[in-house]
Amino acid sequence: MSGTNGYKTRQRESILRYMTEHKDSHVTVNTISDYLAQQGTPVGTATIYRHLEKLVEQGTVRKYTVDAATGACFQFVEADRKCHEHYHLKCEKCGKLIHLKCSFVKELEEHIYAEHGFAVNPLRTVFYGVCQECAVPAAPAQKEEQNG
Amino acid sequence: MSGTNGYKTRQRESILRYMTEHKDSHVTVNTISDYLAQQGTPVGTATIYRHLEKLVEQGTVRKYTVDAATGACFQFVEADRKCHEHYHLKCEKCGKLIHLKCSFVKELEEHIYAEHGFAVNPLRTVFYGVCQECAVPAAPAQKEEQNG
DNA sequence: TTGCGTGCAAAGGTTTTGCATGGCA
DNA sequence: TGCCATGCAAAACCTTTGCACGCAA
C-alpha cells in the first residue's frame, strides 16, 4: 500500500478494465478468465487471483465468499460513491443479489458502533433472506440452484 | 419437513449429539470428524457432510462460509430460543464471533421487509467489521478464534 | 540492469460423487 | 427383504505456491 502499487502491465490493465466495466455485477475468477480469453487478451488464473487480492486490500474491490464450491465473488467498488451506505441483500432461494441503499441501515450501523462498540463493514456484510418474488406462496421453489 | 427424515443410525446420533453439545460454538467438518474419531465413534467425512446438509435444510443447523480455503462453519440452532432476533457480528481481524441481541436490528428487519420486500434471515446473516478490542491499535484480540 | 510480473504446473485444501457393503425398519 | 446409510477412494473444485522466464522502469 505504500506508494507505487506495481507495474503497469497488459494483464493488470485488462483485469482492471473488466472490473470497472462490470461494476454492477458480481463476477468470479472463472468468469473473468473466460471473458479475457475470448477477448483475445488471456490472463493466467494465478495472475487474476494475485491482482484481485491486492485490489481487495486497497478496497477497490470487495470480495464475497458465498460457497466453497462456487468460489468467491468479486465486485468493483467506486471510490466516488457512498459505498459505506451501500449494503447487499442476497436471496437464499434464487441467488439474486439486491443492492440496498437505505438510510435506516446507516442508522443501525451508527447504533452498533455507539452501543456495541463494533464497526460494521458494509463492504463485506450481506443480508441473507428471501426476496419478494421467491416469497410468493404460489410458487414455493424448494431447491433452486445458486446462480450469480 | 417431509415426514420421516432418515434412519436412526449410530453415525447420525453421534453427529447430532456433537452439534447439540456444541451449540454455542462454530465448528467445521474437520473438527467434528476429529472429535468423533477421538471419542471412539468415527464417522466418515462424506457422511458428516451429508447429514449436515440435511440439517441445514431443516434449519436445525446454520452454515457460514467464511473462506473457501478454511471451509464452512456450522452451528447448531435451538428451536426454542428466539433466534430470529439473534444476529452475529464477526470481527475481520481476530475472527471473534459476537452475539448481538438488539431490538434496533429487529426494527431494521421489519423496515427492510416493509419497504424493500425482503425477508431477512437472521440465522444466516452476519455483520462483518472490527470489534472494539481490535479497533484499538495497542491490544488486538487473539487470532483464529472461532467460538462465540 | 534490476526486480517485479507472469504463466505454467503442481500442491493444498474443502466438498462432492460413485459404488459396493452394511444396517435399520 | 427392501432400501437407505455408510465408508472408502477418486474426482471435482477453487485457491495458493514454486519456479523459470518476460518485461516494465
PDB file of N, CA, C and O in Angstrom, chain B residues 51-92:
ATOM      1  N   HIS B  51     -25.128 -35.432   6.338  1.00  0.00           N
ATOM      2  CA  HIS B  51     -26.040 -35.131   7.442  1.00  0.00           C
ATOM      3  C   HIS B  51     -26.167 -33.628   7.671  1.00  0.00           C
ATOM      4  O   HIS B  51     -27.256 -33.112   7.864  1.00  0.00           O
ATOM      5  N   LEU B  52     -25.029 -32.976   7.637  1.00  0.00           N
ATOM      6  CA  LEU B  52     -25.033 -31.532   7.866  1.00  0.00           C
ATOM      7  C   LEU B  52     -25.869 -30.816   6.808  1.00  0.00           C
ATOM      8  O   LEU B  52     -26.578 -29.850   7.097  1.00  0.00           O
ATOM      9  N   GLU B  53     -25.790 -31.311   5.596  1.00  0.00           N
ATOM     10  CA  GLU B  53     -26.558 -30.709   4.517  1.00  0.00           C
ATOM     11  C   GLU B  53     -28.060 -30.779   4.809  1.00  0.00           C
ATOM     12  O   GLU B  53     -28.788 -29.816   4.623  1.00  0.00           O
ATOM     13  N   LYS B  54     -28.475 -31.936   5.303  1.00  0.00           N
ATOM     14  CA  LYS B  54     -29.885 -32.097   5.633  1.00  0.00           C
ATOM     15  C   LYS B  54     -30.293 -31.204   6.797  1.00  0.00           C
ATOM     16  O   LYS B  54     -31.374 -30.619   6.806  1.00  0.00           O
ATOM     17  N   LEU B  55     -29.414 -31.134   7.786  1.00  0.00           N
ATOM     18  CA  LEU B  55     -29.708 -30.325   8.963  1.00  0.00           C
ATOM     19  C   LEU B  55     -29.829 -28.854   8.614  1.00  0.00           C
ATOM     20  O   LEU B  55     -30.635 -28.122   9.188  1.00  0.00           O
ATOM     21  N   VAL B  56     -29.021 -28.425   7.651  1.00  0.00           N
ATOM     22  CA  VAL B  56     -29.089 -27.040   7.207  1.00  0.00           C
ATOM     23  C   VAL B  56     -30.417 -26.787   6.501  1.00  0.00           C
ATOM     24  O   VAL B  56     -31.069 -25.759   6.707  1.00  0.00           O
ATOM     25  N   GLU B  57     -30.843 -27.739   5.703  1.00  0.00           N
ATOM     26  CA  GLU B  57     -32.120 -27.607   5.002  1.00  0.00           C
ATOM     27  C   GLU B  57     -33.270 -27.504   6.000  1.00  0.00           C
ATOM     28  O   GLU B  57     -34.205 -26.747   5.811  1.00  0.00           O
ATOM     29  N   GLN B  58     -33.172 -28.300   7.069  1.00  0.00           N
ATOM     30  CA  GLN B  58     -34.212 -28.291   8.095  1.00  0.00           C
ATOM     31  C   GLN B  58     -34.192 -27.013   8.915  1.00  0.00           C
ATOM     32  O   GLN B  58     -35.172 -26.658   9.543  1.00  0.00           O
ATOM     33  N   GLY B  59     -33.046 -26.344   8.932  1.00  0.00           N
ATOM     34  CA  GLY B  59     -32.913 -25.153   9.749  1.00  0.00           C
ATOM     35  C   GLY B  59     -32.366 -25.476  11.129  1.00  0.00           C
ATOM     36  O   GLY B  59     -32.268 -24.600  11.978  1.00  0.00           O
ATOM     37  N   THR B  60     -32.049 -26.723  11.361  1.00  0.00           N
ATOM     38  CA  THR B  60     -31.517 -27.148  12.649  1.00  0.00           C
ATOM     39  C   THR B  60     -30.092 -26.659  12.840  1.00  0.00           C
ATOM     40  O   THR B  60     -29.636 -26.414  13.949  1.00  0.00           O
ATOM     41  N   VAL B  61     -29.400 -26.542  11.737  1.00  0.00           N
ATOM     42  CA  VAL B  61     -28.016 -26.083  11.764  1.00  0.00           C
ATOM     43  C   VAL B  61     -27.860 -24.949  10.766  1.00  0.00           C
ATOM     44  O   VAL B  61     -28.468 -24.962   9.698  1.00  0.00           O
ATOM     45  N   ARG B  62     -27.066 -23.968  11.137  1.00  0.00           N
ATOM     46  CA  ARG B  62     -26.812 -22.904  10.172  1.00  0.00           C
ATOM     47  C   ARG B  62     -25.386 -22.991   9.679  1.00  0.00           C
ATOM     48  O   ARG B  62     -24.504 -23.498  10.365  1.00  0.00           O
ATOM     49  N   LYS B  63     -25.187 -22.513   8.480  1.00  0.00           N
ATOM     50  CA  LYS B  63     -23.903 -22.682   7.806  1.00  0.00           C
ATOM     51  C   LYS B  63     -23.297 -21.340   7.417  1.00  0.00           C
ATOM     52  O   LYS B  63     -23.978 -20.480   6.870  1.00  0.00           O
ATOM     53  N   TYR B  64     -22.022 -21.173   7.737  1.00  0.00           N
ATOM     54  CA  TYR B  64     -21.303 -19.984   7.329  1.00  0.00           C
ATOM     55  C   TYR B  64     -20.134 -20.381   6.438  1.00  0.00           C
ATOM     56  O   TYR B  64     -19.399 -21.292   6.774  1.00  0.00           O
ATOM     57  N   THR B  65     -20.000 -19.697   5.353  1.00  0.00           N
ATOM     58  CA  THR B  65     -18.834 -19.937   4.517  1.00  0.00           C
ATOM     59  C   THR B  65     -17.956 -18.701   4.572  1.00  0.00           C
ATOM     60  O   THR B  65     -18.186 -17.715   3.884  1.00  0.00           O
ATOM     61  N   VAL B  66     -16.976 -18.747   5.423  1.00  0.00           N
ATOM     62  CA  VAL B  66     -16.107 -17.592   5.600  1.00  0.00           C
ATOM     63  C   VAL B  66     -15.080 -17.527   4.486  1.00  0.00           C
ATOM     64  O   VAL B  66     -14.836 -16.492   3.894  1.00  0.00           O
ATOM     65  N   ASP B  67     -14.491 -18.655   4.204  1.00  0.00           N
ATOM     66  CA  ASP B  67     -13.414 -18.692   3.223  1.00  0.00           C
ATOM     67  C   ASP B  67     -13.387 -20.060   2.559  1.00  0.00           C
ATOM     68  O   ASP B  67     -13.669 -21.070   3.179  1.00  0.00           O
ATOM     69  N   ALA B  68     -13.043 -20.066   1.301  1.00  0.00           N
ATOM     70  CA  ALA B  68     -13.004 -21.332   0.575  1.00  0.00           C
ATOM     71  C   ALA B  68     -11.891 -22.233   1.100  1.00  0.00           C
ATOM     72  O   ALA B  68     -12.034 -23.457   1.167  1.00  0.00           O
ATOM     73  N   ALA B  69     -10.793 -21.621   1.490  1.00  0.00           N
ATOM     74  CA  ALA B  69      -9.656 -22.396   1.977  1.00  0.00           C
ATOM     75  C   ALA B  69      -9.937 -22.953   3.372  1.00  0.00           C
ATOM     76  O   ALA B  69      -9.578 -24.087   3.692  1.00  0.00           O
ATOM     77  N   THR B  70     -10.589 -22.152   4.198  1.00  0.00           N
ATOM     78  CA  THR B  70     -10.887 -22.564   5.561  1.00  0.00           C
ATOM     79  C   THR B  70     -11.998 -23.602   5.592  1.00  0.00           C
ATOM     80  O   THR B  70     -11.964 -24.530   6.395  1.00  0.00           O
ATOM     81  N   GLY B  71     -12.951 -23.429   4.730  1.00  0.00           N
ATOM     82  CA  GLY B  71     -14.093 -24.315   4.729  1.00  0.00           C
ATOM     83  C   GLY B  71     -15.271 -23.704   5.460  1.00  0.00           C
ATOM     84  O   GLY B  71     -15.166 -22.625   6.033  1.00  0.00           O
ATOM     85  N   ALA B  72     -16.380 -24.400   5.455  1.00  0.00           N
ATOM     86  CA  ALA B  72     -17.599 -23.882   6.050  1.00  0.00           C
ATOM     87  C   ALA B  72     -17.633 -24.137   7.549  1.00  0.00           C
ATOM     88  O   ALA B  72     -17.077 -25.101   8.041  1.00  0.00           O
ATOM     89  N   CYS B  73     -18.315 -23.231   8.265  1.00  0.00           N
ATOM     90  CA  CYS B  73     -18.531 -23.398   9.687  1.00  0.00           C
ATOM     91  C   CYS B  73     -20.010 -23.685   9.928  1.00  0.00           C
ATOM     92  O   CYS B  73     -20.878 -23.094   9.301  1.00  0.00           O
ATOM     93  N   PHE B  74     -20.260 -24.603  10.852  1.00  0.00           N
ATOM     94  CA  PHE B  74     -21.634 -24.972  11.154  1.00  0.00           C
ATOM     95  C   PHE B  74     -21.943 -24.682  12.613  1.00  0.00           C
ATOM     96  O   PHE B  74     -21.086 -24.813  13.480  1.00  0.00           O
ATOM     97  N   GLN B  75     -23.183 -24.306  12.873  1.00  0.00           N
ATOM     98  CA  GLN B  75     -23.607 -24.043  14.242  1.00  0.00           C
ATOM     99  C   GLN B  75     -25.013 -24.558  14.466  1.00  0.00           C
ATOM    100  O   GLN B  75     -25.914 -24.344  13.656  1.00  0.00           O
ATOM    101  N   PHE B  76     -25.178 -25.219  15.583  1.00  0.00           N
ATOM    102  CA  PHE B  76     -26.494 -25.723  15.947  1.00  0.00           C
ATOM    103  C   PHE B  76     -27.412 -24.574  16.316  1.00  0.00           C
ATOM    104  O   PHE B  76     -26.989 -23.602  16.935  1.00  0.00           O
ATOM    105  N   VAL B  77     -28.665 -24.682  15.949  1.00  0.00           N
ATOM    106  CA  VAL B  77     -29.636 -23.647  16.241  1.00  0.00           C
ATOM    107  C   VAL B  77     -30.748 -24.229  17.090  1.00  0.00           C
ATOM    108  O   VAL B  77     -31.370 -25.225  16.705  1.00  0.00           O
ATOM    109  N   GLU B  78     -30.986 -23.616  18.230  1.00  0.00           N
ATOM    110  CA  GLU B  78     -32.049 -24.102  19.094  1.00  0.00           C
ATOM    111  C   GLU B  78     -33.398 -23.583  18.635  1.00  0.00           C
ATOM    112  O   GLU B  78     -33.569 -22.394  18.382  1.00  0.00           O
ATOM    113  N   ALA B  79     -34.337 -24.468  18.544  1.00  0.00           N
ATOM    114  CA  ALA B  79     -35.664 -24.097  18.065  1.00  0.00           C
ATOM    115  C   ALA B  79     -36.403 -23.255  19.093  1.00  0.00           C
ATOM    116  O   ALA B  79     -37.236 -22.425  18.751  1.00  0.00           O
ATOM    117  N   ASP B  80     -36.102 -23.467  20.370  1.00  0.00           N
ATOM    118  CA  ASP B  80     -36.822 -22.784  21.426  1.00  0.00           C
ATOM    119  C   ASP B  80     -36.461 -21.307  21.529  1.00  0.00           C
ATOM    120  O   ASP B  80     -37.296 -20.458  21.752  1.00  0.00           O
ATOM    121  N   ARG B  81     -35.176 -21.070  21.353  1.00  0.00           N
ATOM    122  CA  ARG B  81     -34.732 -19.688  21.503  1.00  0.00           C
ATOM    123  C   ARG B  81     -35.291 -18.790  20.406  1.00  0.00           C
ATOM    124  O   ARG B  81     -35.600 -19.242  19.314  1.00  0.00           O
ATOM    125  N   LYS B  82     -35.333 -17.511  20.705  1.00  0.00           N
ATOM    126  CA  LYS B  82     -35.755 -16.544  19.704  1.00  0.00           C
ATOM    127  C   LYS B  82     -34.572 -16.195  18.811  1.00  0.00           C
ATOM    128  O   LYS B  82     -33.963 -15.140  18.908  1.00  0.00           O
ATOM    129  N   CYS B  83     -34.256 -17.123  17.963  1.00  0.00           N
ATOM    130  CA  CYS B  83     -33.082 -16.932  17.130  1.00  0.00           C
ATOM    131  C   CYS B  83     -33.313 -15.916  16.037  1.00  0.00           C
ATOM    132  O   CYS B  83     -32.382 -15.459  15.398  1.00  0.00           O
ATOM    133  N   HIS B  84     -34.560 -15.578  15.819  1.00  0.00           N
ATOM    134  CA  HIS B  84     -34.820 -14.602  14.769  1.00  0.00           C
ATOM    135  C   HIS B  84     -34.459 -13.200  15.221  1.00  0.00           C
ATOM    136  O   HIS B  84     -34.468 -12.264  14.443  1.00  0.00           O
ATOM    137  N   GLU B  85     -34.184 -13.068  16.507  1.00  0.00           N
ATOM    138  CA  GLU B  85     -33.748 -11.760  16.997  1.00  0.00           C
ATOM    139  C   GLU B  85     -32.266 -11.787  17.312  1.00  0.00           C
ATOM    140  O   GLU B  85     -31.725 -10.868  17.888  1.00  0.00           O
ATOM    141  N   HIS B  86     -31.659 -12.848  16.940  1.00  0.00           N
ATOM    142  CA  HIS B  86     -30.288 -13.081  17.326  1.00  0.00           C
ATOM    143  C   HIS B  86     -29.353 -13.002  16.116  1.00  0.00           C
ATOM    144  O   HIS B  86     -29.344 -13.889  15.277  1.00  0.00           O
ATOM    145  N   TYR B  87     -28.596 -11.929  16.062  1.00  0.00           N
ATOM    146  CA  TYR B  87     -27.670 -11.755  14.944  1.00  0.00           C
ATOM    147  C   TYR B  87     -26.232 -11.996  15.392  1.00  0.00           C
ATOM    148  O   TYR B  87     -25.945 -12.123  16.584  1.00  0.00           O
ATOM    149  N   HIS B  88     -25.348 -11.994  14.418  1.00  0.00           N
ATOM    150  CA  HIS B  88     -23.939 -12.203  14.728  1.00  0.00           C
ATOM    151  C   HIS B  88     -23.067 -11.095  14.154  1.00  0.00           C
ATOM    152  O   HIS B  88     -23.295 -10.612  13.056  1.00  0.00           O
ATOM    153  N   LEU B  89     -22.071 -10.741  14.950  1.00  0.00           N
ATOM    154  CA  LEU B  89     -21.045  -9.816  14.492  1.00  0.00           C
ATOM    155  C   LEU B  89     -19.744 -10.600  14.410  1.00  0.00           C
ATOM    156  O   LEU B  89     -19.389 -11.286  15.359  1.00  0.00           O
ATOM    157  N   LYS B  90     -19.078 -10.503  13.302  1.00  0.00           N
ATOM    158  CA  LYS B  90     -17.811 -11.212  13.177  1.00  0.00           C
ATOM    159  C   LYS B  90     -16.677 -10.243  12.910  1.00  0.00           C
ATOM    160  O   LYS B  90     -16.708  -9.476  11.952  1.00  0.00           O
ATOM    161  N   CYS B  91     -15.683 -10.291  13.779  1.00  0.00           N
ATOM    162  CA  CYS B  91     -14.537  -9.390  13.630  1.00  0.00           C
ATOM    163  C   CYS B  91     -13.622  -9.911  12.518  1.00  0.00           C
ATOM    164  O   CYS B  91     -13.214 -11.072  12.527  1.00  0.00           O
ATOM    165  N   GLU B  92     -13.293  -9.029  11.614  1.00  0.00           N
ATOM    166  CA  GLU B  92     -12.463  -9.424  10.476  1.00  0.00           C
ATOM    167  C   GLU B  92     -10.998  -9.568  10.863  1.00  0.00           C
ATOM    168  O   GLU B  92     -10.217 -10.153  10.128  1.00  0.00           O
TER     169      GLU B  92
END
